[in-house]
Short mmCIF file of C-alpha atoms in Angstrom, two decimals:
data_model
loop_
_atom_site.label_atom_id
_atom_site.label_comp_id
_atom_site.label_asym_id
_atom_site.label_seq_id
_atom_site.Cartn_x
_atom_site.Cartn_y
_atom_site.Cartn_z
CA MET A 1 80.62 13.93 10.80
CA PHE A 2 78.55 16.84 12.04
CA LEU A 3 76.83 17.30 8.56
CA VAL A 4 76.00 13.60 8.37
CA ILE A 5 74.30 13.57 11.66
CA ILE A 6 72.23 16.69 10.79
CA PHE A 7 71.29 14.98 7.39
CA SER A 8 70.33 11.78 9.07
CA SER A 9 68.26 13.62 11.64
CA CYS A 10 66.46 15.51 8.95
CA GLN A 11 65.67 12.38 7.15
CA ASN A 12 64.08 10.75 10.25
CA GLU A 13 62.23 13.81 10.98
CA SER A 14 60.91 13.75 7.17
CA LYS A 15 59.98 10.15 7.74
CA ASN A 16 58.04 10.87 10.93
CA VAL A 17 56.12 13.67 9.28
CA THR A 18 55.28 11.44 6.36
CA ASP A 19 54.20 8.58 8.72
CA ASN A 20 52.06 10.92 10.73
CA THR A 21 50.53 12.10 7.55
CA ILE A 22 49.51 8.64 6.41
CA SER A 23 48.30 7.82 9.90
CA GLU A 24 45.98 10.83 10.01
CA ASN A 25 44.84 10.13 6.34
CA GLU A 26 43.93 6.64 7.40
CA LYS A 27 41.99 7.94 10.37
CA THR A 28 40.21 10.21 8.10
CA SER A 29 39.41 7.49 5.74
CA GLU A 30 37.97 5.46 8.63
CA ILE A 31 35.72 8.22 9.82
CA ILE A 32 34.35 9.35 6.37
CA LYS A 33 31.80 6.86 5.08
CA PRO A 34 29.01 6.87 2.63
CA GLU A 35 25.57 8.16 4.00
CA LEU A 36 21.93 7.69 3.20
CA ASP A 37 20.79 10.38 0.69
CA LEU A 38 17.96 11.97 2.66
CA ILE A 39 16.74 14.21 -0.31
CA LYS A 40 16.49 11.12 -2.56
CA THR A 41 14.75 9.10 0.27
CA LYS A 42 12.06 11.91 0.75
CA LYS A 43 11.34 11.97 -2.97
CA LYS A 44 11.08 8.15 -3.21
CA ALA A 45 8.75 8.42 -0.08
CA GLU A 46 6.48 10.90 -1.95
CA GLU A 47 6.30 8.57 -4.92
CA ALA A 48 5.57 5.63 -2.55
CA LEU A 49 2.76 7.36 -0.85
CA ALA A 50 1.15 8.38 -4.21
CA PHE A 51 1.44 4.78 -5.38
CA CYS A 52 0.06 3.36 -2.15
CA LYS A 53 -3.06 5.59 -2.33
CA SER A 54 -3.75 4.67 -6.01
CA LYS A 55 -3.36 0.96 -5.09
CA LYS A 56 -5.28 1.22 -1.78
CA MET A 57 -2.09 0.01 0.22
CA ASN A 58 -1.02 0.89 3.57
CA THR A 59 -0.56 4.65 3.87
CA ASP A 60 0.75 4.79 7.42
CA PHE A 61 4.32 3.43 6.65
CA CYS A 62 6.19 1.42 3.83
CA ILE A 63 9.64 0.01 3.49
CA LEU A 64 12.18 1.55 1.17
CA ILE A 65 15.46 -0.34 0.34
CA ASP A 66 18.15 1.94 -1.21
CA MET A 67 20.61 -0.77 -3.05
CA SER A 68 22.77 2.23 -4.08
CA LEU A 69 24.03 2.38 -0.59
CA HIS A 70 27.01 0.17 0.67
CA SER A 71 25.49 -3.19 2.19
CA GLY A 72 27.54 -2.62 5.38
CA LEU A 73 25.23 0.41 6.13
CA SER A 74 21.59 0.63 7.13
CA ARG A 75 19.71 0.99 3.79
CA PHE A 76 16.50 -0.70 4.81
CA ILE A 77 14.37 2.02 5.72
CA ILE A 78 10.96 2.27 7.52
CA TRP A 79 9.36 5.30 6.28
CA ASP A 80 6.55 6.80 8.50
CA PHE A 81 4.13 8.60 6.09
CA LYS A 82 2.20 10.47 8.79
CA GLU A 83 5.34 11.97 10.16
CA GLN A 84 7.10 12.25 6.93
CA LYS A 85 10.33 10.72 8.45
CA ILE A 86 12.56 7.45 8.83
CA SER A 87 11.10 5.85 11.97
CA ASN A 88 13.83 3.01 11.76
CA LYS A 89 16.49 1.63 9.53
CA TYR A 90 18.36 -1.66 9.35
CA LEU A 91 21.06 -3.64 7.44
CA VAL A 92 19.47 -5.54 4.52
CA GLY A 93 21.42 -8.28 2.41
CA HIS A 94 21.03 -8.65 -1.36
CA GLY A 95 21.66 -11.57 -3.90
CA CYS A 96 25.14 -12.83 -4.47
CA GLY A 97 24.72 -13.75 -8.18
CA SER A 98 27.88 -15.68 -9.38
CA ASN A 99 29.85 -14.69 -6.04
CA SER A 100 30.26 -16.98 -3.16
CA TRP A 101 27.02 -17.44 -1.05
CA SER A 102 27.18 -15.58 2.20
CA SER A 103 30.19 -13.38 1.15
CA ASP A 104 30.29 -9.73 0.83
CA GLU A 105 31.84 -9.55 -2.57
CA SER A 106 29.38 -7.17 -4.18
CA LYS A 107 29.01 -4.94 -0.96
CA ASP A 108 29.17 -1.75 -3.07
CA ASN A 109 28.22 -2.63 -6.66
CA PRO A 110 25.41 -5.42 -6.55
CA GLU A 111 23.96 -6.56 -9.81
CA PHE A 112 20.21 -7.14 -10.19
CA SER A 113 18.10 -9.58 -12.25
CA ASN A 114 14.38 -10.90 -12.33
CA GLU A 115 15.58 -14.14 -13.88
CA ASP A 116 15.10 -17.53 -12.20
CA GLY A 117 18.44 -18.92 -11.14
CA SER A 118 20.38 -15.66 -11.16
CA HIS A 119 20.72 -15.54 -7.46
CA LEU A 120 20.36 -11.87 -7.62
CA SER A 121 17.84 -9.41 -6.14
CA ALA A 122 15.23 -7.69 -8.44
CA LEU A 123 14.49 -3.96 -8.30
CA GLY A 124 10.99 -2.60 -8.13
CA LYS A 125 7.88 -2.45 -6.06
CA TYR A 126 6.61 -5.30 -4.10
CA GLN A 127 3.36 -5.88 -2.19
CA LEU A 128 4.15 -8.07 0.94
CA GLY A 129 1.89 -11.10 0.92
CA GLU A 130 1.08 -14.01 3.08
CA ARG A 131 3.01 -14.62 6.26
CA GLY A 132 4.53 -18.14 6.68
CA ARG A 133 7.11 -20.25 8.15
CA SER A 134 10.72 -19.85 7.17
CA ASP A 135 13.62 -22.20 7.49
CA TRP A 136 15.92 -19.25 8.14
CA GLY A 137 16.32 -16.73 11.09
CA ILE A 138 13.46 -16.72 13.33
CA HIS A 139 11.28 -18.88 11.02
CA VAL A 140 9.24 -15.97 9.65
CA LYS A 141 8.77 -15.04 6.03
CA TYR A 142 6.55 -12.82 4.00
CA LEU A 143 5.82 -13.59 0.27
CA MET A 144 6.80 -10.92 -2.10
CA HIS A 145 4.42 -10.12 -5.02
CA GLY A 146 6.41 -8.22 -7.69
CA LEU A 147 4.25 -5.43 -9.09
CA GLU A 148 6.58 -4.37 -12.22
CA GLU A 149 8.23 -6.27 -14.96
CA THR A 150 11.52 -6.00 -13.21
CA ASN A 151 10.39 -8.28 -10.30
CA ASN A 152 7.25 -10.04 -11.52
CA ASN A 153 9.07 -13.37 -11.04
CA ALA A 154 9.48 -13.09 -7.38
CA LEU A 155 7.01 -15.79 -6.49
CA LYS A 156 8.45 -18.10 -9.17
CA ARG A 157 11.88 -17.55 -7.85
CA PHE A 158 10.87 -18.05 -4.12
CA ILE A 159 12.11 -14.67 -3.38
CA VAL A 160 10.75 -13.76 0.29
CA PHE A 161 11.36 -11.51 2.94
CA HIS A 162 13.01 -13.02 5.91
CA SER A 163 15.64 -12.85 8.63
CA TRP A 164 19.05 -14.46 8.71
CA ASN A 165 21.35 -15.48 11.68
CA LEU A 166 24.29 -14.07 9.64
CA MET A 167 22.94 -10.52 9.50
CA SER A 168 24.20 -8.07 12.01
CA ASP A 169 22.03 -5.55 14.11
CA LYS A 170 24.60 -2.86 13.82
CA GLU A 171 26.38 -1.35 10.67
CA VAL A 172 29.56 -3.38 9.60
CA TYR A 173 31.01 -0.90 7.12
CA PRO A 174 33.56 -1.05 5.52
CA LYS A 175 32.65 -4.77 5.59
CA GLY A 176 29.48 -5.73 3.75
CA SER A 177 26.40 -7.84 4.78
CA PRO A 178 26.39 -11.56 3.65
CA GLU A 179 24.93 -12.11 0.26
CA GLY A 180 22.10 -14.68 -0.28
CA TRP A 181 20.16 -15.88 -3.30
CA GLY A 182 18.16 -12.79 -3.85
CA CYS A 183 15.97 -12.47 -0.93
CA PRO A 184 16.06 -9.19 1.12
CA THR A 185 17.40 -10.44 4.59
CA ILE A 186 17.50 -8.52 7.90
CA SER A 187 18.77 -9.49 11.39
CA ASN A 188 16.81 -11.75 13.65
CA ASN A 189 16.27 -8.79 16.08
CA ALA A 190 15.19 -6.53 13.30
CA MET A 191 12.40 -8.99 12.17
CA ARG A 192 11.31 -9.50 15.71
CA GLU A 193 10.69 -5.82 15.74
CA LEU A 194 9.02 -5.73 12.48
CA ASP A 195 6.91 -8.72 12.37
CA PRO A 196 4.39 -7.59 14.83
CA ILE A 197 4.01 -4.36 13.16
CA ILE A 198 3.44 -5.98 9.74
CA GLN A 199 1.03 -8.24 11.09
CA LYS A 200 -1.03 -5.26 12.46
CA SER A 201 -1.03 -3.63 9.03
CA GLY A 202 -4.81 -3.47 8.05
CA LYS A 203 -3.82 -2.96 4.33
CA PRO A 204 -1.12 -4.53 2.15
CA LEU A 205 2.39 -3.22 2.64
CA LEU A 206 4.68 -1.73 0.10
CA MET A 207 8.32 -2.65 -0.16
CA TRP A 208 10.27 -0.68 -2.62
CA ILE A 209 13.82 -1.84 -3.68
CA TYR A 210 15.69 0.68 -5.86
CA ASN A 211 19.25 1.50 -6.94
CA GLU A 212 18.90 5.00 -8.17
#
């Protein structure tokens, strides 16, 4: 009987150790999350500045969107060319493709396309164009002129930059941001911050969406 009690006690102790280990692993997995690659971001910013100078675009700041980062994390970057650093960053949604509209099914592995009707975002450099009224968010939109073969159908596809009520102000990882039909969408408060800044831009503003 004494041996049985000891054996049972050892089993319970072993189970408790295992449970505690699993619990600690779960906590660790919750803490560790993907981060924006600052080295890559700085390199993209250098390329962006050279491009803006060559095209006579705004050389004070630009918008960089790193689609390789999980959509529940802030991957919409306002890069300050003068200070050579990130001045702000926000969540941004991408296209749902064949997935359900407003879901987050492709939060960490989005697809991209320049084809009309694909409901996917298109990679490449854009020039933000005319400001107009949107049916979404705070009713502000900016036309997006695709400057490359990978995104030159943006106007034809009605791809515009706007806000969306479903977008969060804060990171939602491990959940993703809601997916639309290809437009880069940010939260209403984010657009309220950005809209007056974009309007004051004396030169065309670059938005660069990339995935590598």
